[in-house]
Amino acid sequence: MLEQEYSLEIDNENQTIQGVFIRDKFLFQEMRGVIEASHLEGFNPTAKDIENIRDAVINPDPQEVERIEKIWSSDNK
């Protein structure tokens, strides 16, 4: 079975990443930067990955936010 070549598709004019529209221009620019940097490190996101990231940023899970805050808090040295 031949592996398909991966392509990171970013459309700045239409504010899409992998075909997923990000309504907020600032959020699009922030996500684009993070996704591009992660892509250079080997992350090959699908459209579903981009949807999940976008949705998690727009509507974060309070338990996940709390877990991250504990990791980064000064009390956890």
C-alpha positions as MATLAB code, in Angstrom:
seq = 'MLEQEYSLEIDNENQTIQGVFIRDKFLFQEMRGVIEASHLEGFNPTAKDIENIRDAVINPDPQEVERIEKIWSSDNK';
ca = [
       0.000    0.000    0.000;
       1.381    3.386   -1.001;
       1.404    6.145    1.560;
      -0.272    9.351    0.464;
       1.875   12.449    0.553;
       0.829   14.773    3.366;
       0.137   18.428    2.684;
      -0.570   21.123    5.260;
      -3.170   23.320    3.601;
      -3.452   26.859    4.929;
      -5.553   29.429    3.087;
      -4.930   32.872    4.585;
      -7.518   34.608    2.407;
     -10.344   32.271    3.439;
      -9.001   31.705    6.973;
      -8.908   27.921    6.675;
      -6.508   25.257    7.869;
      -6.982   21.823    6.309;
     -10.239   23.224    4.924;
     -11.559   24.115    8.392;
     -12.803   27.698    8.655;
     -11.694   29.721   11.682;
     -14.080   32.650   11.953;
     -12.034   34.901   14.241;
      -9.061   36.389   12.357;
      -6.884   36.670   15.478;
      -7.620   33.054   16.437;
      -6.852   31.963   12.871;
      -3.467   33.692   12.981;
      -2.647   32.214   16.394;
      -3.673   28.711   15.342;
      -1.804   29.020   12.052;
       1.417   29.849   13.888;
       1.079   26.989   16.353;
       0.018   24.478   13.696;
       2.880   25.494   11.375;
       5.435   25.181   14.185;
       4.001   21.837   15.272;
       3.994   20.673   11.663;
       7.725   21.365   11.464;
       8.089   19.073   14.487;
       6.220   16.265   12.740;
       2.541   16.932   13.529;
       0.397   16.201   10.469;
      -3.086   17.339   11.492;
      -6.220   16.220    9.730;
      -9.287   18.409    9.286;
     -10.783   16.680   12.349;
      -7.675   17.560   14.400;
      -8.042   21.217   13.391;
     -11.748   21.169   14.282;
     -10.940   19.672   17.688;
      -8.230   22.263   18.376;
     -10.443   25.150   17.249;
     -13.371   23.938   19.343;
     -11.178   23.386   22.413;
      -9.803   26.924   22.142;
     -13.249   28.470   21.672;
     -14.914   26.404   24.389;
     -12.229   25.001   26.711;
     -12.977   22.105   29.052;
     -12.862   23.563   32.605;
     -11.305   20.369   33.991;
      -8.562   20.465   31.369;
      -7.895   24.146   32.094;
      -7.621   23.376   35.817;
      -5.239   20.482   35.131;
      -3.004   22.698   32.983;
      -3.054   25.508   35.534;
      -1.895   23.068   38.232;
       0.969   21.928   36.018;
       2.117   25.508   35.414;
       1.395   26.961   38.849;
       4.254   28.158   41.047;
       3.128   25.647   43.697;
       4.189   22.770   41.454;
       7.952   23.367   41.326;
];
